[in-house]
PDB file of C-alpha atoms in Angstrom:
ATOM      1  CA  MET V   1      59.283  28.945  43.711  1.00  0.00           C
ATOM      2  CA  SER V   2      56.072  30.284  45.267  1.00  0.00           C
ATOM      3  CA  GLU V   3      52.599  29.574  43.883  1.00  0.00           C
ATOM      4  CA  ASP V   4      52.323  33.127  42.564  1.00  0.00           C
ATOM      5  CA  GLU V   5      55.712  32.844  40.862  1.00  0.00           C
ATOM      6  CA  THR V   6      54.684  29.566  39.229  1.00  0.00           C
ATOM      7  CA  LYS V   7      51.515  31.183  37.890  1.00  0.00           C
ATOM      8  CA  SER V   8      53.510  34.149  36.601  1.00  0.00           C
ATOM      9  CA  VAL V   9      55.848  31.828  34.694  1.00  0.00           C
ATOM     10  CA  VAL V  10      52.918  29.964  33.142  1.00  0.00           C
ATOM     11  CA  ALA V  11      51.054  33.171  32.266  1.00  0.00           C
ATOM     12  CA  LYS V  12      54.139  34.715  30.638  1.00  0.00           C
ATOM     13  CA  ALA V  13      54.879  31.568  28.619  1.00  0.00           C
ATOM     14  CA  PHE V  14      51.416  31.522  27.090  1.00  0.00           C
ATOM     15  CA  GLN V  15      51.211  35.284  26.714  1.00  0.00           C
ATOM     16  CA  ASP V  16      54.467  35.254  24.745  1.00  0.00           C
ATOM     17  CA  ALA V  17      53.250  32.315  22.649  1.00  0.00           C
ATOM     18  CA  ALA V  18      49.751  33.703  22.035  1.00  0.00           C
ATOM     19  CA  ASP V  19      50.350  34.919  18.475  1.00  0.00           C
ATOM     20  CA  ASP V  20      51.778  31.582  17.298  1.00  0.00           C
ATOM     21  CA  TYR V  21      49.815  29.116  19.440  1.00  0.00           C
ATOM     22  CA  GLU V  22      48.206  26.390  17.283  1.00  0.00           C
ATOM     23  CA  ARG V  23      49.252  28.289  14.134  1.00  0.00           C
ATOM     24  CA  VAL V  24      52.600  26.533  13.653  1.00  0.00           C
ATOM     25  CA  GLY V  25      52.867  23.007  12.295  1.00  0.00           C
ATOM     26  CA  PRO V  26      50.063  20.416  12.296  1.00  0.00           C
ATOM     27  CA  GLU V  27      46.891  20.657  14.332  1.00  0.00           C
ATOM     28  CA  PHE V  28      47.609  19.590  17.900  1.00  0.00           C
ATOM     29  CA  PHE V  29      45.724  20.949  20.919  1.00  0.00           C
ATOM     30  CA  ASP V  30      42.575  21.736  18.920  1.00  0.00           C
ATOM     31  CA  ARG V  31      42.244  18.055  18.025  1.00  0.00           C
ATOM     32  CA  PHE V  32      42.573  16.924  21.622  1.00  0.00           C
ATOM     33  CA  GLY V  33      40.136  19.617  22.753  1.00  0.00           C
ATOM     34  CA  ARG V  34      37.443  18.365  20.383  1.00  0.00           C
ATOM     35  CA  GLU V  35      37.966  14.804  21.567  1.00  0.00           C
ATOM     36  CA  LEU V  36      37.665  15.863  25.211  1.00  0.00           C
ATOM     37  CA  VAL V  37      34.388  17.638  24.471  1.00  0.00           C
ATOM     38  CA  ALA V  38      33.098  14.570  22.616  1.00  0.00           C
ATOM     39  CA  ARG V  39      33.595  12.528  25.805  1.00  0.00           C
ATOM     40  CA  ALA V  40      32.091  15.087  28.187  1.00  0.00           C
ATOM     41  CA  GLY V  41      28.439  14.374  27.391  1.00  0.00           C
ATOM     42  CA  LEU V  42      27.422  17.946  26.619  1.00  0.00           C
ATOM     43  CA  ARG V  43      23.840  18.674  25.623  1.00  0.00           C
ATOM     44  CA  PRO V  44      21.949  21.776  24.446  1.00  0.00           C
ATOM     45  CA  GLY V  45      21.164  24.152  27.291  1.00  0.00           C
ATOM     46  CA  MET V  46      24.010  23.043  29.550  1.00  0.00           C
ATOM     47  CA  ARG V  47      26.291  25.447  31.401  1.00  0.00           C
ATOM     48  CA  VAL V  48      29.973  24.691  30.842  1.00  0.00           C
ATOM     49  CA  LEU V  49      33.160  26.175  32.298  1.00  0.00           C
ATOM     50  CA  ASP V  50      36.494  25.708  30.505  1.00  0.00           C
ATOM     51  CA  LEU V  51      39.627  26.124  32.629  1.00  0.00           C
ATOM     52  CA  GLY V  52      42.802  27.406  30.990  1.00  0.00           C
ATOM     53  CA  SER V  53      40.774  27.914  27.843  1.00  0.00           C
ATOM     54  CA  GLY V  54      43.664  29.134  25.680  1.00  0.00           C
ATOM     55  CA  THR V  55      42.536  29.880  22.146  1.00  0.00           C
ATOM     56  CA  GLY V  56      39.445  27.695  22.429  1.00  0.00           C
ATOM     57  CA  ALA V  57      40.507  24.092  21.783  1.00  0.00           C
ATOM     58  CA  ALA V  58      37.723  22.911  24.085  1.00  0.00           C
ATOM     59  CA  LEU V  59      35.567  26.016  24.555  1.00  0.00           C
ATOM     60  CA  LEU V  60      34.706  26.517  20.884  1.00  0.00           C
ATOM     61  CA  PRO V  61      33.329  22.987  20.339  1.00  0.00           C
ATOM     62  CA  ALA V  62      31.739  23.014  23.803  1.00  0.00           C
ATOM     63  CA  ALA V  63      29.916  26.271  23.078  1.00  0.00           C
ATOM     64  CA  ALA V  64      28.639  24.811  19.821  1.00  0.00           C
ATOM     65  CA  GLU V  65      27.332  21.742  21.666  1.00  0.00           C
ATOM     66  CA  VAL V  66      25.411  23.621  24.388  1.00  0.00           C
ATOM     67  CA  GLY V  67      23.932  26.060  21.880  1.00  0.00           C
ATOM     68  CA  ALA V  68      22.334  29.434  22.417  1.00  0.00           C
ATOM     69  CA  ALA V  69      20.182  28.105  25.265  1.00  0.00           C
ATOM     70  CA  GLY V  70      23.313  27.215  27.214  1.00  0.00           C
ATOM     71  CA  ARG V  71      26.262  29.104  28.643  1.00  0.00           C
ATOM     72  CA  ALA V  72      29.981  28.632  27.965  1.00  0.00           C
ATOM     73  CA  LEU V  73      32.702  30.472  29.874  1.00  0.00           C
ATOM     74  CA  GLY V  74      36.460  30.171  29.456  1.00  0.00           C
ATOM     75  CA  VAL V  75      39.099  31.517  31.847  1.00  0.00           C
ATOM     76  CA  ASP V  76      42.821  31.858  31.170  1.00  0.00           C
ATOM     77  CA  LEU V  77      45.723  33.679  32.811  1.00  0.00           C
ATOM     78  CA  ALA V  78      47.146  35.030  29.532  1.00  0.00           C
ATOM     79  CA  PRO V  79      45.375  38.113  28.117  1.00  0.00           C
ATOM     80  CA  GLY V  80      46.727  37.390  24.641  1.00  0.00           C
ATOM     81  CA  MET V  81      45.119  33.966  24.586  1.00  0.00           C
ATOM     82  CA  VAL V  82      41.838  35.406  25.866  1.00  0.00           C
ATOM     83  CA  ALA V  83      41.881  38.085  23.157  1.00  0.00           C
ATOM     84  CA  ARG V  84      42.342  35.482  20.430  1.00  0.00           C
ATOM     85  CA  LEU V  85      39.566  33.316  21.849  1.00  0.00           C
ATOM     86  CA  ASP V  86      37.233  36.286  22.144  1.00  0.00           C
ATOM     87  CA  ARG V  87      37.756  37.053  18.445  1.00  0.00           C
ATOM     88  CA  ALA V  88      37.154  33.402  17.542  1.00  0.00           C
ATOM     89  CA  LEU V  89      33.900  33.310  19.516  1.00  0.00           C
ATOM     90  CA  THR V  90      32.698  36.461  17.777  1.00  0.00           C
ATOM     91  CA  ALA V  91      33.636  35.106  14.350  1.00  0.00           C
ATOM     92  CA  ALA V  92      31.743  31.883  15.076  1.00  0.00           C
ATOM     93  CA  GLY V  93      28.645  33.785  16.232  1.00  0.00           C
ATOM     94  CA  LEU V  94      28.719  32.110  19.654  1.00  0.00           C
ATOM     95  CA  ARG V  95      27.142  34.964  21.598  1.00  0.00           C
ATOM     96  CA  HIS V  96      26.328  32.751  24.575  1.00  0.00           C
ATOM     97  CA  ALA V  97      30.048  32.099  25.107  1.00  0.00           C
ATOM     98  CA  GLU V  98      32.598  34.339  26.809  1.00  0.00           C
ATOM     99  CA  ALA V  99      36.333  34.354  27.513  1.00  0.00           C
ATOM    100  CA  ARG V 100      37.816  36.097  30.560  1.00  0.00           C
ATOM    101  CA  VAL V 101      41.225  36.628  32.078  1.00  0.00           C
ATOM    102  CA  GLY V 102      41.127  34.594  35.276  1.00  0.00           C
ATOM    103  CA  ASP V 103      42.814  32.074  37.532  1.00  0.00           C
ATOM    104  CA  ALA V 104      41.875  28.451  36.829  1.00  0.00           C
ATOM    105  CA  GLU V 105      42.554  27.598  40.477  1.00  0.00           C
ATOM    106  CA  ASP V 106      39.770  29.935  41.580  1.00  0.00           C
ATOM    107  CA  PRO V 107      37.204  30.073  38.775  1.00  0.00           C
ATOM    108  CA  PRO V 108      33.821  31.802  38.979  1.00  0.00           C
ATOM    109  CA  ALA V 109      30.684  30.004  40.073  1.00  0.00           C
ATOM    110  CA  ASP V 110      27.506  29.819  38.031  1.00  0.00           C
ATOM    111  CA  GLU V 111      24.352  30.719  39.949  1.00  0.00           C
ATOM    112  CA  ALA V 112      22.687  27.492  38.792  1.00  0.00           C
ATOM    113  CA  GLY V 113      25.871  25.439  39.094  1.00  0.00           C
ATOM    114  CA  TRP V 114      28.050  24.221  36.238  1.00  0.00           C
ATOM    115  CA  ASP V 115      26.857  21.124  34.393  1.00  0.00           C
ATOM    116  CA  ARG V 116      30.334  20.475  33.054  1.00  0.00           C
ATOM    117  CA  ILE V 117      33.795  21.751  33.916  1.00  0.00           C
ATOM    118  CA  LEU V 118      36.514  21.111  31.332  1.00  0.00           C
ATOM    119  CA  ALA V 119      40.291  21.195  31.735  1.00  0.00           C
ATOM    120  CA  ALA V 120      42.113  20.488  28.482  1.00  0.00           C
ATOM    121  CA  HIS V 121      45.813  19.878  29.079  1.00  0.00           C
ATOM    122  CA  MET V 122      46.171  22.386  31.900  1.00  0.00           C
ATOM    123  CA  LEU V 123      45.789  20.678  35.295  1.00  0.00           C
ATOM    124  CA  PHE V 124      49.509  19.938  35.555  1.00  0.00           C
ATOM    125  CA  PHE V 125      50.258  23.681  35.577  1.00  0.00           C
ATOM    126  CA  LEU V 126      48.360  24.249  38.839  1.00  0.00           C
ATOM    127  CA  PRO V 127      50.579  24.762  41.911  1.00  0.00           C
ATOM    128  CA  ASN V 128      47.771  23.811  44.325  1.00  0.00           C
ATOM    129  CA  LEU V 129      46.022  20.948  42.574  1.00  0.00           C
ATOM    130  CA  THR V 130      44.329  19.445  45.641  1.00  0.00           C
ATOM    131  CA  ASP V 131      42.436  22.600  46.592  1.00  0.00           C
ATOM    132  CA  ALA V 132      41.597  23.374  42.970  1.00  0.00           C
ATOM    133  CA  LEU V 133      40.015  19.963  42.357  1.00  0.00           C
ATOM    134  CA  ALA V 134      37.953  20.272  45.540  1.00  0.00           C
ATOM    135  CA  ARG V 135      36.752  23.689  44.372  1.00  0.00           C
ATOM    136  CA  TYR V 136      35.712  22.300  40.984  1.00  0.00           C
ATOM    137  CA  GLN V 137      33.758  19.545  42.709  1.00  0.00           C
ATOM    138  CA  ARG V 138      31.835  22.129  44.739  1.00  0.00           C
ATOM    139  CA  LEU V 139      31.077  24.290  41.691  1.00  0.00           C
ATOM    140  CA  LEU V 140      29.376  21.456  39.818  1.00  0.00           C
ATOM    141  CA  ARG V 141      25.680  20.679  39.947  1.00  0.00           C
ATOM    142  CA  PRO V 142      24.804  17.437  41.791  1.00  0.00           C
ATOM    143  CA  ASP V 143      24.822  15.497  38.507  1.00  0.00           C
ATOM    144  CA  GLY V 144      27.769  17.446  37.096  1.00  0.00           C
ATOM    145  CA  VAL V 145      30.902  16.099  35.442  1.00  0.00           C
ATOM    146  CA  PHE V 146      34.530  17.213  35.433  1.00  0.00           C
ATOM    147  CA  ALA V 147      36.324  16.244  32.205  1.00  0.00           C
ATOM    148  CA  CYS V 148      40.052  16.684  31.720  1.00  0.00           C
ATOM    149  CA  SER V 149      42.813  15.652  29.348  1.00  0.00           C
ATOM    150  CA  THR V 150      46.389  15.031  30.470  1.00  0.00           C
ATOM    151  CA  TRP V 151      49.446  13.350  29.000  1.00  0.00           C
ATOM    152  CA  GLY V 152      49.769   9.582  29.097  1.00  0.00           C
ATOM    153  CA  ALA V 153      53.044   7.660  29.124  1.00  0.00           C
ATOM    154  CA  GLU V 154      56.182   9.381  27.870  1.00  0.00           C
ATOM    155  CA  PHE V 155      58.206   7.964  24.986  1.00  0.00           C
ATOM    156  CA  PRO V 156      61.828   7.275  26.006  1.00  0.00           C
ATOM    157  CA  GLU V 157      63.181   7.603  22.465  1.00  0.00           C
ATOM    158  CA  TRP V 158      62.342  11.315  22.659  1.00  0.00           C
ATOM    159  CA  LYS V 159      64.219  11.941  25.899  1.00  0.00           C
ATOM    160  CA  PRO V 160      67.532  12.732  24.101  1.00  0.00           C
ATOM    161  CA  VAL V 161      65.735  15.430  22.093  1.00  0.00           C
ATOM    162  CA  TYR V 162      64.619  17.335  25.180  1.00  0.00           C
ATOM    163  CA  GLU V 163      67.962  16.816  26.890  1.00  0.00           C
ATOM    164  CA  ALA V 164      69.725  18.277  23.855  1.00  0.00           C
ATOM    165  CA  LEU V 165      67.343  21.226  23.520  1.00  0.00           C
ATOM    166  CA  TYR V 166      67.061  22.196  27.177  1.00  0.00           C
ATOM    167  CA  GLY V 167      70.353  20.846  28.494  1.00  0.00           C
ATOM    168  CA  GLN V 168      72.028  24.268  28.370  1.00  0.00           C
ATOM    169  CA  ILE V 169      69.573  25.856  30.799  1.00  0.00           C
ATOM    170  CA  PRO V 170      71.666  26.815  33.857  1.00  0.00           C
ATOM    171  CA  ALA V 171      71.104  24.893  37.072  1.00  0.00           C
ATOM    172  CA  GLY V 172      68.495  26.527  39.268  1.00  0.00           C
ATOM    173  CA  THR V 173      66.856  28.447  36.411  1.00  0.00           C
ATOM    174  CA  MET V 174      64.729  25.681  34.869  1.00  0.00           C
ATOM    175  CA  PRO V 175      61.146  27.043  34.707  1.00  0.00           C
ATOM    176  CA  ARG V 176      58.805  25.269  37.117  1.00  0.00           C
ATOM    177  CA  LEU V 177      55.974  24.819  34.650  1.00  0.00           C
ATOM    178  CA  LEU V 178      54.775  21.460  35.954  1.00  0.00           C
ATOM    179  CA  PRO V 179      54.678  21.571  39.766  1.00  0.00           C
ATOM    180  CA  GLN V 180      52.328  18.577  40.117  1.00  0.00           C
ATOM    181  CA  ARG V 181      53.859  15.907  37.859  1.00  0.00           C
ATOM    182  CA  GLU V 182      53.427  13.091  40.395  1.00  0.00           C
ATOM    183  CA  ALA V 183      49.617  13.370  40.341  1.00  0.00           C
ATOM    184  CA  PHE V 184      49.649  12.539  36.621  1.00  0.00           C
ATOM    185  CA  ALA V 185      52.181   9.713  36.685  1.00  0.00           C
ATOM    186  CA  SER V 186      49.478   7.052  36.334  1.00  0.00           C
ATOM    187  CA  ASP V 187      45.736   6.520  36.070  1.00  0.00           C
ATOM    188  CA  ASP V 188      45.640   5.492  39.718  1.00  0.00           C
ATOM    189  CA  ALA V 189      47.493   8.615  40.857  1.00  0.00           C
ATOM    190  CA  LEU V 190      45.039  10.913  39.089  1.00  0.00           C
ATOM    191  CA  ARG V 191      42.076   8.869  40.313  1.00  0.00           C
ATOM    192  CA  THR V 192      43.340   9.217  43.882  1.00  0.00           C
ATOM    193  CA  ALA V 193      43.692  12.994  43.489  1.00  0.00           C
ATOM    194  CA  LEU V 194      40.128  13.280  42.191  1.00  0.00           C
ATOM    195  CA  GLU V 195      38.642  11.000  44.841  1.00  0.00           C
ATOM    196  CA  THR V 196      40.492  12.908  47.565  1.00  0.00           C
ATOM    197  CA  ALA V 197      38.833  16.068  46.220  1.00  0.00           C
ATOM    198  CA  GLY V 198      35.405  14.489  46.676  1.00  0.00           C
ATOM    199  CA  PHE V 199      34.627  13.121  43.225  1.00  0.00           C
ATOM    200  CA  GLY V 200      32.810   9.825  42.829  1.00  0.00           C
ATOM    201  CA  LYS V 201      33.147   7.580  39.795  1.00  0.00           C
ATOM    202  CA  VAL V 202      36.306   8.261  37.761  1.00  0.00           C
ATOM    203  CA  GLU V 203      36.834   6.850  34.258  1.00  0.00           C
ATOM    204  CA  HIS V 204      40.027   6.999  32.189  1.00  0.00           C
ATOM    205  CA  GLU V 205      40.680   6.353  28.514  1.00  0.00           C
ATOM    206  CA  THR V 206      44.152   6.728  27.015  1.00  0.00           C
ATOM    207  CA  VAL V 207      44.403   7.214  23.252  1.00  0.00           C
ATOM    208  CA  ALA V 208      47.582   6.938  21.177  1.00  0.00           C
ATOM    209  CA  TYR V 209      48.234   9.433  18.368  1.00  0.00           C
ATOM    210  CA  GLU V 210      50.997  10.152  15.898  1.00  0.00           C
ATOM    211  CA  VAL V 211      51.503  13.784  14.932  1.00  0.00           C
ATOM    212  CA  GLU V 212      53.545  14.379  11.781  1.00  0.00           C
ATOM    213  CA  TYR V 213      55.992  17.246  11.283  1.00  0.00           C
ATOM    214  CA  ARG V 214      57.536  18.129   7.956  1.00  0.00           C
ATOM    215  CA  ASP V 215      61.053  17.997   9.373  1.00  0.00           C
ATOM    216  CA  PRO V 216      63.007  18.750  12.590  1.00  0.00           C
ATOM    217  CA  ALA V 217      62.993  22.477  11.829  1.00  0.00           C
ATOM    218  CA  GLN V 218      59.201  22.553  11.850  1.00  0.00           C
ATOM    219  CA  TRP V 219      59.074  20.590  15.100  1.00  0.00           C
ATOM    220  CA  LEU V 220      61.434  23.078  16.746  1.00  0.00           C
ATOM    221  CA  GLU V 221      59.335  26.010  15.545  1.00  0.00           C
ATOM    222  CA  TRP V 222      56.212  24.294  16.886  1.00  0.00           C
ATOM    223  CA  ASN V 223      57.832  23.468  20.230  1.00  0.00           C
ATOM    224  CA  ARG V 224      58.410  27.177  20.807  1.00  0.00           C
ATOM    225  CA  SER V 225      54.787  28.064  19.989  1.00  0.00           C
ATOM    226  CA  HIS V 226      53.168  26.830  23.218  1.00  0.00           C
ATOM    227  CA  GLY V 227      53.976  26.622  26.936  1.00  0.00           C
ATOM    228  CA  ALA V 228      57.433  25.158  26.275  1.00  0.00           C
ATOM    229  CA  ARG V 229      58.420  28.662  25.206  1.00  0.00           C
ATOM    230  CA  ALA V 230      59.339  29.231  28.860  1.00  0.00           C
ATOM    231  CA  PHE V 231      62.147  26.689  28.470  1.00  0.00           C
ATOM    232  CA  TRP V 232      63.387  28.327  25.274  1.00  0.00           C
ATOM    233  CA  ASP V 233      63.506  31.686  27.023  1.00  0.00           C
ATOM    234  CA  ALA V 234      65.607  30.145  29.814  1.00  0.00           C
ATOM    235  CA  ILE V 235      68.344  29.029  27.391  1.00  0.00           C
ATOM    236  CA  PRO V 236      71.202  31.582  27.447  1.00  0.00           C
ATOM    237  CA  ALA V 237      71.199  33.561  24.192  1.00  0.00           C
ATOM    238  CA  GLU V 238      74.775  32.581  23.391  1.00  0.00           C
ATOM    239  CA  LYS V 239      73.852  28.885  23.634  1.00  0.00           C
ATOM    240  CA  LEU V 240      70.550  28.960  21.764  1.00  0.00           C
ATOM    241  CA  ALA V 241      71.957  28.123  18.322  1.00  0.00           C
ATOM    242  CA  ALA V 242      73.967  25.222  19.709  1.00  0.00           C
ATOM    243  CA  SER V 243      70.906  23.924  21.551  1.00  0.00           C
ATOM    244  CA  ARG V 244      68.851  24.026  18.362  1.00  0.00           C
ATOM    245  CA  ASP V 245      71.561  22.218  16.410  1.00  0.00           C
ATOM    246  CA  ALA V 246      71.886  19.551  19.097  1.00  0.00           C
ATOM    247  CA  ALA V 247      68.131  19.000  19.110  1.00  0.00           C
ATOM    248  CA  LYS V 248      68.049  18.743  15.307  1.00  0.00           C
ATOM    249  CA  ALA V 249      70.760  16.094  15.453  1.00  0.00           C
ATOM    250  CA  ALA V 250      68.807  14.167  18.100  1.00  0.00           C
ATOM    251  CA  LEU V 251      65.662  14.344  15.956  1.00  0.00           C
ATOM    252  CA  GLU V 252      67.284  12.978  12.796  1.00  0.00           C
ATOM    253  CA  PRO V 253      67.169   9.285  13.830  1.00  0.00           C
ATOM    254  CA  LEU V 254      63.429   9.642  14.532  1.00  0.00           C
ATOM    255  CA  ARG V 255      62.565  10.631  10.954  1.00  0.00           C
ATOM    256  CA  ARG V 256      60.930   8.226   8.533  1.00  0.00           C
ATOM    257  CA  PRO V 257      62.616   7.350   5.219  1.00  0.00           C
ATOM    258  CA  ASP V 258      60.433   9.972   3.506  1.00  0.00           C
ATOM    259  CA  GLY V 259      61.875  12.636   5.834  1.00  0.00           C
ATOM    260  CA  VAL V 260      58.695  13.184   7.846  1.00  0.00           C
ATOM    261  CA  LEU V 261      59.125  13.397  11.621  1.00  0.00           C
ATOM    262  CA  PRO V 262      56.355  11.459  13.439  1.00  0.00           C
ATOM    263  CA  MET V 263      55.868  12.265  17.125  1.00  0.00           C
ATOM    264  CA  PRO V 264      53.968   9.688  19.202  1.00  0.00           C
ATOM    265  CA  ILE V 265      51.591  11.129  21.778  1.00  0.00           C
ATOM    266  CA  ALA V 266      49.473   9.466  24.450  1.00  0.00           C
ATOM    267  CA  VAL V 267      46.520  11.464  25.786  1.00  0.00           C
ATOM    268  CA  ARG V 268      44.573  10.424  28.870  1.00  0.00           C
ATOM    269  CA  TYR V 269      40.925  11.529  28.869  1.00  0.00           C
ATOM    270  CA  THR V 270      39.352  11.482  32.327  1.00  0.00           C
ATOM    271  CA  ILE V 271      35.699  11.800  33.307  1.00  0.00           C
ATOM    272  CA  ALA V 272      34.992  12.395  37.017  1.00  0.00           C
ATOM    273  CA  HIS V 273      31.431  12.444  38.333  1.00  0.00           C
ATOM    274  CA  ARG V 274      30.413  14.643  41.240  1.00  0.00           C
ATOM    275  CA  ALA V 275      29.703  12.400  44.222  1.00  0.00           C
TER     276      ALA V 275
END
């Protein structure tokens, strides 16, 4: 799959999910976005760029931190996500913030240089990560910081769930949503990618969470409300019901005695300083 095709798949997944994104099930990406911003060291008057800004998980709190004397810009490939974020910015009265349709691999420069560039759970979608990271490094001011969140270790007890849900996708048609998985396999791998791009000091912190779903049905509804929608759309229509049933069965052993389904999540927060 070419780079343009990969971007088209990602853009379509989030465009199709735009109406439901972060509106189904418990709070998820918004929580991680706030925590990324809290680690980014934003101050009033700063100029901040948010890559793959979605519906504002990071941009909304970042814009509040830099205040009216600052500037906050978000770019995202999906027009539906940008439209939702634009409405949220207006509702919050954040007139110094803006959302645009744009490519996170080639974001706009700021004439004074960006003080902070944020990437909340989106780097792994980029088909050309090496060039993109080098570009971010150049767009930062000399004392600028790149802050990103990515997934930490996977949880093997959940592997049967994804195998059951996506196992009916025909060979050769699995969406290539994550073309750069190897760069996020460990702290060292991501550090190497950032240092190769020209960044200096790199700091990681991995935080464990547990997100609670009412039951397997709610988890399945939530799973279809974000980028994973691309996988759902790749399941043949005649096999969709069976895939859902198989996933529900795989989720049952993971429920607590009270019926709640807890999903463990590990999030890696990374701060990279411009060399």
